């Protein structure tokens, strides 16, 4: 559900995503200490303004990339606040997930993470040197393109098209815009440059970091959905709903297995969503800052009575 792909371009995207997370953590840890204001409390854990802070310049650039113009002061303030709301929701979810993993005794070893990474990307075992060369080339050109685009923002589309033309299967323009939004300071660019993989082991280490989170999520979902089942009657109803009103339809038995798998995914997704809603309610989340009082409504939607 979180990662169902295999292919060379996907491992490059995964490593890039992992590097972004590492750099983000580094930027937070090396930031200036400031007096902290409590935004919310979840299970006794305080979430401060530092936990939800976003980079003003990053949001400014994101607005320009998205709409092709400069934001007004009011628009920029609104964009920053929305990003802070998303950061608060993410932090709340992280606390609740950590609590659930501990409660269920779910852990992931380094060996498990590496094994899963290898399974998802067999090319690392078949042609390791080829993979390393392609990744190094990609990240080097990405770094060069981002650096040039930061210096010449009005030419960012042209730079993307020329510098990364050999990697269109790896990074689309929308993804380029997200990278440009994030890597918008010399410090972040320098960190990216230093983290370009020098060996296959570097790729494995990065993969382990990313896969650990994925495996933890998968194990948690497996626990949450362990008793989800699909009956023959439900499959038949699903079949009828999918082909209602059609003059021709396939034989039920021919697609029964596929329907069962699809319905199981749907029911599992519904179970996971319901589980999260239950966690939000049980956690007794306290919003201390009135500006964020509507966050709970976003997390726990109020259902209208029929």
CSV table of C-alpha atoms in Angstrom, one decimal:
chain,number,residue,atom,x,y,z
A,1,UNK,CA,0.0,0.0,0.0
A,2,UNK,CA,2.8,2.4,0.8
A,3,UNK,CA,5.3,1.2,-1.9
A,4,UNK,CA,4.3,-1.3,-4.5
A,5,UNK,CA,6.9,-0.7,-7.2
A,6,UNK,CA,10.0,-2.3,-8.7
A,7,UNK,CA,12.3,-0.5,-11.1
A,8,UNK,CA,15.5,1.4,-11.4
A,9,UNK,CA,13.9,4.9,-11.5
A,10,UNK,CA,12.0,4.1,-8.3
A,11,UNK,CA,15.1,3.4,-6.2
A,12,UNK,CA,16.5,6.7,-7.4
A,13,UNK,CA,13.4,8.5,-6.3
A,14,UNK,CA,13.4,6.6,-2.9
A,15,UNK,CA,17.0,7.6,-2.2
A,16,UNK,CA,16.3,11.2,-3.2
A,17,UNK,CA,13.3,11.2,-0.8
A,18,UNK,CA,15.4,9.8,2.0
A,19,UNK,CA,18.2,12.3,1.5
A,20,UNK,CA,15.5,15.1,1.7
A,21,UNK,CA,14.4,13.7,5.1
A,22,UNK,CA,18.0,13.5,6.4
A,23,UNK,CA,18.7,17.1,5.3
A,24,UNK,CA,15.5,18.3,6.8
A,25,UNK,CA,16.4,16.8,10.1
A,26,UNK,CA,19.9,18.3,9.9
A,27,UNK,CA,18.5,21.8,9.2
A,28,UNK,CA,16.2,21.5,12.2
A,29,UNK,CA,18.9,20.3,14.5
A,30,UNK,CA,21.4,23.1,13.5
A,31,UNK,CA,18.8,25.9,13.7
A,32,UNK,CA,18.9,28.6,16.3
A,33,UNK,CA,17.4,27.8,19.7
A,34,UNK,CA,14.4,30.0,20.5
A,35,UNK,CA,11.8,30.2,23.2
A,36,UNK,CA,9.3,27.5,22.4
A,37,UNK,CA,5.5,28.1,22.4
A,38,UNK,CA,3.3,25.0,23.0
A,39,UNK,CA,0.8,24.5,20.1
A,40,UNK,CA,-0.7,21.2,21.3
A,41,UNK,CA,-0.3,18.3,23.7
A,42,UNK,CA,-0.8,14.7,22.6
A,43,UNK,CA,-0.6,11.9,25.2
A,44,UNK,CA,1.5,14.2,27.5
A,45,UNK,CA,3.9,15.1,24.7
A,46,UNK,CA,4.1,18.8,23.9
A,47,UNK,CA,4.2,20.0,20.2
A,48,UNK,CA,5.8,23.4,20.0
A,49,UNK,CA,6.0,26.1,17.4
A,50,UNK,CA,9.4,24.8,16.4
A,51,UNK,CA,7.9,21.4,15.6
A,52,UNK,CA,5.5,23.0,13.1
A,53,UNK,CA,7.6,25.9,11.8
A,54,UNK,CA,8.1,26.1,8.0
A,55,UNK,CA,10.6,28.1,5.9
A,56,UNK,CA,9.1,31.4,4.7
A,57,UNK,CA,11.3,31.5,1.6
A,58,UNK,CA,10.4,27.9,0.8
A,59,UNK,CA,6.7,28.7,0.8
A,60,UNK,CA,7.3,31.9,-1.1
A,61,UNK,CA,9.1,30.0,-3.9
A,62,UNK,CA,6.4,27.2,-3.8
A,63,UNK,CA,3.7,29.8,-4.4
A,64,UNK,CA,5.6,31.3,-7.3
A,65,UNK,CA,6.2,27.9,-8.9
A,66,UNK,CA,2.6,26.9,-8.4
A,67,UNK,CA,0.8,30.0,-9.7
A,68,UNK,CA,3.6,31.7,-11.7
A,69,UNK,CA,3.4,35.0,-9.8
A,70,UNK,CA,4.5,36.5,-6.5
A,71,UNK,CA,2.1,36.2,-3.6
A,72,UNK,CA,0.7,39.1,-1.8
A,73,UNK,CA,1.6,39.4,1.9
A,74,UNK,CA,-1.8,38.0,2.8
A,75,UNK,CA,-1.5,35.1,0.4
A,76,UNK,CA,1.9,34.2,1.7
A,77,UNK,CA,0.7,34.3,5.3
A,78,UNK,CA,-2.2,32.0,4.4
A,79,UNK,CA,0.1,29.6,2.6
A,80,UNK,CA,2.5,29.5,5.6
A,81,UNK,CA,-0.3,28.8,8.0
A,82,UNK,CA,-1.7,26.0,5.9
A,83,UNK,CA,1.8,24.4,5.8
A,84,UNK,CA,2.0,24.8,9.6
A,85,UNK,CA,-1.3,23.1,9.9
A,86,UNK,CA,-0.1,20.1,7.8
A,87,UNK,CA,3.0,20.0,9.9
A,88,UNK,CA,1.0,19.8,13.1
A,89,UNK,CA,-1.2,17.0,11.8
A,90,UNK,CA,1.9,15.1,10.7
A,91,UNK,CA,3.5,15.5,14.1
A,92,UNK,CA,0.3,14.3,15.9
A,93,UNK,CA,0.1,11.3,13.6
A,94,UNK,CA,3.8,10.5,14.3
A,95,UNK,CA,3.2,10.6,18.1
A,96,UNK,CA,0.2,8.3,17.8
A,97,UNK,CA,1.9,5.9,15.4
A,98,UNK,CA,4.9,5.7,17.7
A,99,UNK,CA,2.7,4.9,20.6
A,100,UNK,CA,0.8,2.2,18.6
A,101,UNK,CA,4.1,0.6,17.5
A,102,UNK,CA,5.3,0.4,21.1
A,103,UNK,CA,1.9,-1.0,22.2
A,104,UNK,CA,1.9,-3.7,19.6
A,105,UNK,CA,5.6,-4.5,20.1
A,106,UNK,CA,6.4,-3.7,16.4
A,107,UNK,CA,10.0,-3.3,15.5
A,108,UNK,CA,12.1,-3.6,12.4
A,109,UNK,CA,15.8,-4.7,12.4
A,110,UNK,CA,18.5,-3.3,10.1
A,111,UNK,CA,18.6,-6.7,8.4
A,112,UNK,CA,14.8,-6.7,7.7
A,113,UNK,CA,15.0,-3.3,6.2
A,114,UNK,CA,17.9,-4.1,3.9
A,115,UNK,CA,16.3,-7.4,2.8
A,116,UNK,CA,13.1,-5.6,1.9
A,117,UNK,CA,15.0,-3.0,0.0
A,118,UNK,CA,16.9,-5.7,-2.0
A,119,UNK,CA,13.6,-7.5,-2.7
A,120,UNK,CA,12.1,-4.3,-4.1
A,121,UNK,CA,15.1,-3.6,-6.2
A,122,UNK,CA,16.7,-6.8,-7.6
A,123,UNK,CA,18.8,-4.7,-10.0
A,124,UNK,CA,21.1,-3.8,-7.2
A,125,UNK,CA,22.1,-7.5,-7.1
A,126,UNK,CA,22.2,-8.0,-10.8
A,127,UNK,CA,24.0,-4.9,-12.1
A,128,UNK,CA,25.3,-3.0,-9.0
A,129,UNK,CA,28.0,-0.9,-10.8
A,130,UNK,CA,25.5,0.2,-13.5
A,131,UNK,CA,23.0,1.2,-10.8
A,132,UNK,CA,25.7,3.2,-8.9
A,133,UNK,CA,26.9,5.0,-12.0
A,134,UNK,CA,23.3,6.0,-13.0
A,135,UNK,CA,22.5,7.2,-9.5
A,136,UNK,CA,25.7,9.2,-9.1
A,137,UNK,CA,25.1,10.8,-12.5
A,138,UNK,CA,21.5,11.6,-11.6
A,139,UNK,CA,22.2,13.2,-8.3
A,140,UNK,CA,25.2,15.1,-9.7
A,141,UNK,CA,23.1,16.6,-12.5
A,142,UNK,CA,20.2,17.2,-10.1
A,143,UNK,CA,22.5,19.2,-7.8
A,144,UNK,CA,23.9,21.2,-10.7
A,145,UNK,CA,20.4,21.9,-12.0
A,146,UNK,CA,19.0,23.0,-8.7
A,147,UNK,CA,22.0,25.2,-8.0
A,148,UNK,CA,21.6,26.9,-11.4
A,149,UNK,CA,17.8,27.2,-11.0
A,150,UNK,CA,18.3,28.9,-7.6
A,151,UNK,CA,20.6,31.4,-9.2
A,152,UNK,CA,18.3,31.9,-12.2
A,153,UNK,CA,14.7,31.2,-11.0
A,154,UNK,CA,13.2,32.8,-14.2
A,155,UNK,CA,14.9,30.0,-16.2
A,156,UNK,CA,14.0,27.0,-14.0
A,157,UNK,CA,11.9,25.3,-16.6
A,158,UNK,CA,14.6,25.6,-19.3
A,159,UNK,CA,17.2,24.4,-16.8
A,160,UNK,CA,15.1,21.3,-15.9
A,161,UNK,CA,14.5,20.4,-19.6
A,162,UNK,CA,18.2,20.7,-20.5
A,163,UNK,CA,20.1,19.5,-17.4
A,164,UNK,CA,17.8,16.5,-16.7
A,165,UNK,CA,16.8,15.5,-20.2
A,166,UNK,CA,18.4,12.0,-19.7
A,167,UNK,CA,16.4,11.3,-16.6
A,168,UNK,CA,12.8,12.1,-17.6
A,169,UNK,CA,11.9,8.5,-16.5
A,170,UNK,CA,13.1,9.4,-13.0
A,171,UNK,CA,11.9,12.9,-12.4
A,172,UNK,CA,8.9,14.7,-13.8
A,173,UNK,CA,8.4,18.4,-13.9
A,174,UNK,CA,6.1,18.4,-10.9
A,175,UNK,CA,8.7,16.5,-8.9
A,176,UNK,CA,11.4,18.9,-10.0
A,177,UNK,CA,9.3,21.8,-8.7
A,178,UNK,CA,9.0,20.0,-5.3
A,179,UNK,CA,12.8,19.6,-5.2
A,180,UNK,CA,13.3,23.2,-6.2
A,181,UNK,CA,11.0,24.2,-3.4
A,182,UNK,CA,13.0,22.3,-0.9
A,183,UNK,CA,16.6,22.7,-2.0
A,184,UNK,CA,16.4,26.5,-1.9
A,185,UNK,CA,19.4,27.4,0.2
A,186,UNK,CA,23.2,26.9,-0.2
A,187,UNK,CA,23.2,24.8,3.0
A,188,UNK,CA,20.7,22.3,1.7
A,189,UNK,CA,22.3,22.1,-1.6
A,190,UNK,CA,25.7,21.5,0.0
A,191,UNK,CA,24.2,18.7,2.1
A,192,UNK,CA,22.7,17.1,-1.0
A,193,UNK,CA,26.1,17.3,-2.7
A,194,UNK,CA,27.9,15.6,0.2
A,195,UNK,CA,25.3,12.8,0.3
A,196,UNK,CA,25.7,11.7,-3.3
A,197,UNK,CA,26.3,8.0,-3.1
A,198,UNK,CA,30.0,6.9,-3.5
A,199,UNK,CA,29.4,3.1,-3.3
A,200,UNK,CA,26.7,0.5,-3.4
A,201,UNK,CA,26.9,0.3,0.4
A,202,UNK,CA,25.8,4.0,0.5
A,203,UNK,CA,22.7,3.1,-1.5
A,204,UNK,CA,21.9,0.2,0.8
A,205,UNK,CA,22.3,2.4,3.9
A,206,UNK,CA,20.0,5.0,2.5
A,207,UNK,CA,17.6,2.3,1.5
A,208,UNK,CA,17.6,0.8,4.9
A,209,UNK,CA,16.6,4.1,6.4
A,210,UNK,CA,13.6,4.6,4.1
A,211,UNK,CA,12.6,0.9,4.2
A,212,UNK,CA,12.5,0.9,8.0
A,213,UNK,CA,9.7,3.4,8.0
A,214,UNK,CA,7.9,1.6,5.3
A,215,UNK,CA,8.1,-1.9,6.9
A,216,UNK,CA,7.0,-0.4,10.3
A,217,UNK,CA,3.9,1.1,8.5
A,218,UNK,CA,3.2,-2.2,6.7
A,219,UNK,CA,3.5,-4.2,10.0
A,220,UNK,CA,1.2,-1.8,11.7
A,221,UNK,CA,-1.4,-2.1,8.9
A,222,UNK,CA,-1.1,-5.8,9.0
A,223,UNK,CA,-2.0,-5.8,12.7
A,224,UNK,CA,-4.9,-3.4,12.2
A,225,UNK,CA,-6.4,-5.3,9.3
A,226,UNK,CA,-5.5,-8.9,10.4
A,227,UNK,CA,-9.2,-9.9,10.8
A,228,UNK,CA,-10.5,-8.1,7.6
A,229,UNK,CA,-12.3,-10.7,5.5
A,230,UNK,CA,-14.3,-10.8,2.3
A,231,UNK,CA,-17.3,-13.1,1.9
A,232,UNK,CA,-18.6,-14.6,-1.3
A,233,UNK,CA,-21.8,-12.6,-0.9
A,234,UNK,CA,-19.8,-9.3,-0.7
A,235,UNK,CA,-17.8,-10.3,-3.8
A,236,UNK,CA,-21.0,-10.9,-5.7
A,237,UNK,CA,-22.5,-7.6,-4.6
A,238,UNK,CA,-19.3,-5.9,-5.6
A,239,UNK,CA,-19.4,-7.6,-9.0
A,240,UNK,CA,-23.0,-6.4,-9.5
A,241,UNK,CA,-22.1,-2.8,-8.5
A,242,UNK,CA,-19.1,-2.7,-10.8
A,243,UNK,CA,-21.1,-3.9,-13.9
A,244,UNK,CA,-24.6,-2.5,-13.1
A,245,UNK,CA,-26.3,-1.3,-16.2
A,246,UNK,CA,-23.9,-2.8,-18.7
A,247,UNK,CA,-25.2,-4.8,-21.6
A,248,UNK,CA,-22.2,-7.1,-21.5
A,249,UNK,CA,-20.2,-8.3,-18.5
A,250,UNK,CA,-17.5,-10.9,-17.8
A,251,UNK,CA,-18.3,-14.2,-16.2
A,252,UNK,CA,-18.3,-13.8,-12.4
A,253,UNK,CA,-16.0,-16.8,-11.8
A,254,UNK,CA,-13.4,-15.5,-14.3
A,255,UNK,CA,-12.8,-12.4,-12.3
A,256,UNK,CA,-13.8,-13.5,-8.8
A,257,UNK,CA,-10.2,-13.6,-7.5
A,258,UNK,CA,-9.4,-10.2,-8.8
A,259,UNK,CA,-12.6,-8.8,-7.3
A,260,UNK,CA,-11.8,-10.4,-4.0
A,261,UNK,CA,-8.3,-8.8,-3.9
A,262,UNK,CA,-9.6,-5.4,-4.9
A,263,UNK,CA,-12.4,-5.6,-2.3
A,264,UNK,CA,-10.0,-6.7,0.4
A,265,UNK,CA,-7.8,-3.7,-0.4
A,266,UNK,CA,-10.8,-1.4,-0.1
A,267,UNK,CA,-12.0,-2.9,3.2
A,268,UNK,CA,-8.5,-2.8,4.6
A,269,UNK,CA,-8.1,0.8,3.6
A,270,UNK,CA,-11.4,1.6,5.3
A,271,UNK,CA,-10.3,-0.3,8.4
A,272,UNK,CA,-7.0,1.7,8.6
A,273,UNK,CA,-8.9,5.0,8.2
A,274,UNK,CA,-11.4,4.0,10.9
A,275,UNK,CA,-8.5,3.0,13.2
A,276,UNK,CA,-6.9,6.4,12.8
A,277,UNK,CA,-10.1,8.2,13.5
A,278,UNK,CA,-10.4,6.1,16.7
A,279,UNK,CA,-6.9,7.0,17.7
A,280,UNK,CA,-7.5,10.7,17.2
A,281,UNK,CA,-10.6,10.5,19.5
A,282,UNK,CA,-8.9,8.4,22.2
A,283,UNK,CA,-5.8,10.5,22.3
A,284,UNK,CA,-7.7,13.5,23.8
A,285,UNK,CA,-5.6,15.9,21.8
A,286,UNK,CA,-5.4,19.3,23.4
A,287,UNK,CA,-4.9,22.3,21.1
A,288,UNK,CA,-3.3,25.0,23.2
A,289,UNK,CA,-3.0,27.6,20.4
A,290,UNK,CA,-6.4,29.0,19.3
A,291,UNK,CA,-5.1,29.6,15.8
A,292,UNK,CA,-4.9,25.8,15.3
A,293,UNK,CA,-8.3,25.0,16.9
A,294,UNK,CA,-9.8,23.8,13.5
A,295,UNK,CA,-7.0,21.2,13.0
A,296,UNK,CA,-9.1,18.6,14.9
A,297,UNK,CA,-12.0,19.1,12.5
A,298,UNK,CA,-9.7,18.3,9.6
A,299,UNK,CA,-8.5,15.1,11.4
A,300,UNK,CA,-11.9,14.0,12.8
A,301,UNK,CA,-14.5,15.1,10.2
A,302,UNK,CA,-17.9,15.7,11.7
A,303,UNK,CA,-20.5,13.5,10.0
A,304,UNK,CA,-23.9,15.0,9.3
A,305,UNK,CA,-26.9,13.2,10.7
A,306,UNK,CA,-29.0,11.7,7.9
